[in-house]
Coordinates of C-alpha atoms in Angstrom, one line a residue:
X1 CA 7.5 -8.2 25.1
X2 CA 6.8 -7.0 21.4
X3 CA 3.6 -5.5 20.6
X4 CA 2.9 -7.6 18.0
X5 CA 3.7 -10.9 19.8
X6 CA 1.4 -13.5 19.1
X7 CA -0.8 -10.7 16.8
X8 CA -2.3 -12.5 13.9
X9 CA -1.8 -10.2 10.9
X10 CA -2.5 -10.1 7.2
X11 CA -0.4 -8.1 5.1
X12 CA -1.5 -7.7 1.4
X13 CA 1.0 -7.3 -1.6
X14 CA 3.9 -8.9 0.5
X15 CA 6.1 -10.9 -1.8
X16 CA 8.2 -7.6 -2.4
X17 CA 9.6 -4.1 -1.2
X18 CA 7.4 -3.0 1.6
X19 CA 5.0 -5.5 2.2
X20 CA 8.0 -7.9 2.6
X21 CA 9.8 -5.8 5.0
X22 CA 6.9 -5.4 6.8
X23 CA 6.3 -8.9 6.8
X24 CA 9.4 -9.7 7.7
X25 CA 9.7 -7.1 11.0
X26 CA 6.2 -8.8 12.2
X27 CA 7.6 -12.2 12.4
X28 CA 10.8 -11.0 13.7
X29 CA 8.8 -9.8 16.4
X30 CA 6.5 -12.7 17.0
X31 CA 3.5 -12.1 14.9
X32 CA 1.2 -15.0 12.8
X33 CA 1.7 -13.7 9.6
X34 CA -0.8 -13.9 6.7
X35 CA 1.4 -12.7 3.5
X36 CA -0.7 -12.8 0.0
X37 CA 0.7 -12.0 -3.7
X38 CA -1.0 -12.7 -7.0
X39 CA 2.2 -14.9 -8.3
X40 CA 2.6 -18.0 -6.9
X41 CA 6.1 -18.1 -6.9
X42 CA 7.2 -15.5 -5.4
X43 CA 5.0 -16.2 -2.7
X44 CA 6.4 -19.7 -2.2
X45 CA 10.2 -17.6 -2.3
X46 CA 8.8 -15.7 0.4
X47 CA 7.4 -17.8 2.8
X48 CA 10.2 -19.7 2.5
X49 CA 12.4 -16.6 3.6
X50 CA 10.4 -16.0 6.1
X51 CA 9.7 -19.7 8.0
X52 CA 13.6 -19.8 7.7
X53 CA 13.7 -16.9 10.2
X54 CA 11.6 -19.3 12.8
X55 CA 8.0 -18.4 13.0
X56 CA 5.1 -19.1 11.5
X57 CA 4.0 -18.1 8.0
X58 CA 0.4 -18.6 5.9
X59 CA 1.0 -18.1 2.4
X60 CA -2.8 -17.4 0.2
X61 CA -2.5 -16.6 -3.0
X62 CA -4.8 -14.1 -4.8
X63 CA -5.7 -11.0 -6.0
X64 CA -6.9 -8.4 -3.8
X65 CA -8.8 -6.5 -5.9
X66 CA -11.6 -9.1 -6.5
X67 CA -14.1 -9.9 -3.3
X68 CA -13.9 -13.5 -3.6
X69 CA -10.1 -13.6 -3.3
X70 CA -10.0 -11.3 -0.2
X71 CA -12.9 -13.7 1.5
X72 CA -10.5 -16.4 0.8
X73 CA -7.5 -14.8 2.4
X74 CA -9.3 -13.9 5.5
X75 CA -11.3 -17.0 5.6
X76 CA -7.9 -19.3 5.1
X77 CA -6.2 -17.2 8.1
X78 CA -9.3 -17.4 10.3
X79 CA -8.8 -21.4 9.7
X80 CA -5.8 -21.3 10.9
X81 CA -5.3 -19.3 13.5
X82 CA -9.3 -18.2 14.2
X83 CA -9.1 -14.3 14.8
X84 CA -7.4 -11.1 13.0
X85 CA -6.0 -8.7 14.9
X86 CA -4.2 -6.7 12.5
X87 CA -4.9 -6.1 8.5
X88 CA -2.4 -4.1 6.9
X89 CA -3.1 -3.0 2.9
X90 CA 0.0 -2.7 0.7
X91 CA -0.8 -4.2 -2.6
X92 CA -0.2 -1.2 -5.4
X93 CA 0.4 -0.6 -8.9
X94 CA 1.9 2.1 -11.1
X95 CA 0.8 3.1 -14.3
X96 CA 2.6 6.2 -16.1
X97 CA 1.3 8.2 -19.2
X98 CA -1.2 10.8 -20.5
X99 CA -5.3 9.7 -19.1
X100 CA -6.3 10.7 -22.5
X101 CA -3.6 7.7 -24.1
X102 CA -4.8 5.1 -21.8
X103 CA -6.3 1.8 -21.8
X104 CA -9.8 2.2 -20.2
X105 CA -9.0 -1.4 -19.0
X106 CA -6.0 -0.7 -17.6
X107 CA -7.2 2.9 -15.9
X108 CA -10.0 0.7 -14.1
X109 CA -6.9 -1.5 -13.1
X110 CA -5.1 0.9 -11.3
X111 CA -8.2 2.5 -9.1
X112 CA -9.4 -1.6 -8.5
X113 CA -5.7 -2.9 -7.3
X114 CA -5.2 0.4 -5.1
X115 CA -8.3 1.8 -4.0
X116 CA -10.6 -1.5 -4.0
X117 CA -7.3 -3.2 -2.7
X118 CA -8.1 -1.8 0.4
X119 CA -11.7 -1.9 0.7
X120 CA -12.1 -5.5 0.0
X121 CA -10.0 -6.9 2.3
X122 CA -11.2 -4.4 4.7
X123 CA -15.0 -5.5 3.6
X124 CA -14.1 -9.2 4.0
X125 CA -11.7 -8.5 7.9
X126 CA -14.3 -6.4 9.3
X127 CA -16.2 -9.1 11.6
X128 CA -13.3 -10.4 12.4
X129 CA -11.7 -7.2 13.6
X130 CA -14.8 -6.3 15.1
X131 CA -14.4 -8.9 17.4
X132 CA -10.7 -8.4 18.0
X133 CA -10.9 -4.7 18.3
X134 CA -8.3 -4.6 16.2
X135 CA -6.5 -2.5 13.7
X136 CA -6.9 -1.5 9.9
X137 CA -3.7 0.6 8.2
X138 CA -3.8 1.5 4.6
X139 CA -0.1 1.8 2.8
X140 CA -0.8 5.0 0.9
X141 CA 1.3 7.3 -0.6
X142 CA 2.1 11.4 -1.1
X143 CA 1.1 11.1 -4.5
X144 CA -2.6 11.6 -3.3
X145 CA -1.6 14.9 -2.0
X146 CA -2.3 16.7 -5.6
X147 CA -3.0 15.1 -8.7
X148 CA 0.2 14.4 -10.7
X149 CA 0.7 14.8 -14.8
X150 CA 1.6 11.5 -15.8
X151 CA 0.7 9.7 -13.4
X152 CA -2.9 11.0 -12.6
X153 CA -4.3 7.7 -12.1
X154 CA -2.5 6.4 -9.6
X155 CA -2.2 10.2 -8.0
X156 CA -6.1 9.7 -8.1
X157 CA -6.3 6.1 -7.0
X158 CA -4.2 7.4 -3.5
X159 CA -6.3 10.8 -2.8
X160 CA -9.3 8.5 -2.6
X161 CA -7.5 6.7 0.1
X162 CA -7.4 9.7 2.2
X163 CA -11.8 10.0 1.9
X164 CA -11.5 6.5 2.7
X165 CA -9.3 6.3 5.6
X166 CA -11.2 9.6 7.1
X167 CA -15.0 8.2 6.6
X168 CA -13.9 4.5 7.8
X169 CA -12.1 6.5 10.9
X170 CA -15.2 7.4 12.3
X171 CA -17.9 4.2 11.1
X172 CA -15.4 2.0 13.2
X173 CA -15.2 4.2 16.4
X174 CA -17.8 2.8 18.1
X175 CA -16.3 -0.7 17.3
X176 CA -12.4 0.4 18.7
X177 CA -11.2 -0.5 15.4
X178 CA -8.3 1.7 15.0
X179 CA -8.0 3.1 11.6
X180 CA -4.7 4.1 9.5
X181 CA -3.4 5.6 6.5
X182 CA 0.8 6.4 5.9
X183 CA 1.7 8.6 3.0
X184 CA 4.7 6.9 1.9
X185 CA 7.1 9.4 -0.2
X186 CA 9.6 7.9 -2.6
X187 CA 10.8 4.7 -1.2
X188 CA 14.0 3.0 -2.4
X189 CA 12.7 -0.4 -5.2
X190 CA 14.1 -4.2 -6.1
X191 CA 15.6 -4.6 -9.2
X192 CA 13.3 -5.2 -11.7
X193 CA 10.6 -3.5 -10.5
X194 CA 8.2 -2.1 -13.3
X195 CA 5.1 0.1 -14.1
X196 CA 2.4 -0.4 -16.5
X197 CA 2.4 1.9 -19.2
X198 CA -0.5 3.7 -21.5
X199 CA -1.5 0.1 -22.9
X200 CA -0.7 -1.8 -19.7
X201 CA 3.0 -2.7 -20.5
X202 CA 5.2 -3.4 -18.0
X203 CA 7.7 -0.8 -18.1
X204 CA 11.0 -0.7 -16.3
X205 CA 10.4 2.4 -13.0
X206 CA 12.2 5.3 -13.6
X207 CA 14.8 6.6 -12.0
X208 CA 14.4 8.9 -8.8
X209 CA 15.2 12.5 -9.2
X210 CA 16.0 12.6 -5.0
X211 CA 17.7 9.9 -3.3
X212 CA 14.4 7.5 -1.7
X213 CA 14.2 6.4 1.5
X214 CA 15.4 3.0 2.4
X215 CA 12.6 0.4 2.4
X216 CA 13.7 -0.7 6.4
X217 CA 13.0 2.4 7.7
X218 CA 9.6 3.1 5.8
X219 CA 8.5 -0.8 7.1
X220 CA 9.3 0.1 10.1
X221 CA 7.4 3.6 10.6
X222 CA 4.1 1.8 9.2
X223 CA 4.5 -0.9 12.5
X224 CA 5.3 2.1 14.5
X225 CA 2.2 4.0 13.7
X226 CA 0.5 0.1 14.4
X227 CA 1.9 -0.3 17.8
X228 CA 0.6 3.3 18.5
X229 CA -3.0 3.4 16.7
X230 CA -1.2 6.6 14.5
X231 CA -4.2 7.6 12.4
X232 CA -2.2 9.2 9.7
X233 CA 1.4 10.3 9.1
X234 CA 3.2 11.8 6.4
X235 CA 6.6 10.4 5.9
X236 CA 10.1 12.2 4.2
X237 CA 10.8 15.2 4.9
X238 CA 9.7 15.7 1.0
X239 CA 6.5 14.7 1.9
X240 CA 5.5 16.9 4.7
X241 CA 6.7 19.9 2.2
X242 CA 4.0 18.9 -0.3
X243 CA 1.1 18.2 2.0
X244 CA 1.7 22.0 3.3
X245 CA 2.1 23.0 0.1
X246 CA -1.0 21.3 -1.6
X247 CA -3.2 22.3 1.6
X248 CA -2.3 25.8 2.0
X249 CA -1.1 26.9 -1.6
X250 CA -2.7 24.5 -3.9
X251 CA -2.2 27.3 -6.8
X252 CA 1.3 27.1 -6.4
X253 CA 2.1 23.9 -6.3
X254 CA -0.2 23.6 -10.1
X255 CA 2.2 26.2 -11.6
X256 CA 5.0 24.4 -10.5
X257 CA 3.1 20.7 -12.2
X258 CA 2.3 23.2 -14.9
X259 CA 5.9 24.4 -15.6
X260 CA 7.4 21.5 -15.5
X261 CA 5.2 19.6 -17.2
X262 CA 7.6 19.2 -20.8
X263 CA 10.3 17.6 -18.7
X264 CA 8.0 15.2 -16.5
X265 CA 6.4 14.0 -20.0
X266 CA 10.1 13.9 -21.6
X267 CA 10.7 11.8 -18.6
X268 CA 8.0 9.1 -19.3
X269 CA 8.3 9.0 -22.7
X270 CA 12.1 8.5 -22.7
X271 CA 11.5 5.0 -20.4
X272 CA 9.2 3.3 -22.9

């Protein structure tokens, strides 16, 4: 029997890419899954993908980085199903482009979608996995590793994951929540999938330098490190390079960022 048969689970930002897969695997496998998007329509798409495969689907729309909406996407599965087991974070956005260029509203957007994006719905599960014993997993990425020209806020909004996920580990100990964080490397995108720019533009995502890892197998690591109450894991082989890298030779890896600095800014620039 699956691990996650019969799990209730809610899995933010889930109308595309990861979050889908993920959402996907978990009702392949026999999970009660909560999905939750901000647009409406892609959410209906979704769910509609999803019930077609045979198992049972909540769709609650909302934005995860406002308190309210996270009480009502916990509150709305608790309804239904009347526990949480699982509570998996996803939701994320992208924003390319100098700090000193940006939108102040649009900086504040980034760190409240990915860092408060996790919190909050964290802040309005925790009775309920309290009372399941259940499990908390943050979709974070290696971009938190070291802080990356050009894309500093979003570098930023991930390394605070990592305090985060490490303080939250042990506040939940005594109540056997289990506690994780993945550090997703470059992960293959749909088509159409976009950043926000300086001024909060969407911007079409520019083009991998290395080929990314297919969205499956990434979906399925992050269930694998659920089933096993993995506390952190590093994926791509990428990856685990730069978390050496940024831990034991920091220095290094800035004169690298520093050298190539022209290019990754010619990069950018050349998308808008």
């Amino acid at each position: 029997m699956s691990f996650f048969k019969d799990k209730v689970v809610i899995v933010t930002g889930s109308t595309q890419g990861i979050g889908k897969s993920i959402a996907q695997k978990l009702v392949e496998r026999g999970a009660k899954v909560t999905i939750n998007g901000r647009n409406g329509q892609k959410l209906e798409q979704t769910q509609g993908l999803l019930t077609g495969i045979g198992h049972e689907v909540l769709p609650v729309q909302g934005d995860i980085s406002l308190m309210e909406d996270c009480q009502r996407l916990v509150e709305a599965t608790l309804e239904q199903h009347g526990r949480v087991d699982i509570l998996i974070t996803n939701a994320g956005i992208n924003m390319l482009g100098k700090v000193a260029e940006s939108d102040p509203e649009y900086l504040k957007k980034v760190m409240d979608v990915n860092f408060f994006g996790c919190l909050f719905p964290f802040k309005a599960a925790f009775d309920a996995l309290k009372a399941s014993e259940g499990n908390f997993l943050m979709v974070g990425s290696i971009a938190g590793f070291h802080g990356l020209p050009m894309n500093t806020m979003y570098s930023a909004s991930k390394m605070a994951l990592t305090a985060l996920a490490q303080g939250l580990r042990t506040e939940l100990a005594p109540h056997n929540i289990t506690v994780g964080h993945a550090y997703v490397g470059m992960t293959e995108v749909e088509p159409g999938k976009t950043v926000l720019d300086t001024q909060g533009n969407p911007v079409p995502k520019p083009k991998f330098q290395i080929k990314p890892e297919p969205i499956e197998n990434v979906s399925t690591r992050i269930l694998k490190m659920v089933e096993k109450g993995t506390f952190q894991q590093v994926f791509t082989p990428m990856g685990k390079v730069n978390y050496v890298m940024s831990r034991l030779f920091p220095s290094v890896v800035q004169a690298v960022l520093k050298r190539n600095f022209k290019r990754v800014e010619e990069d950018v620039e050349g998308e808008k």
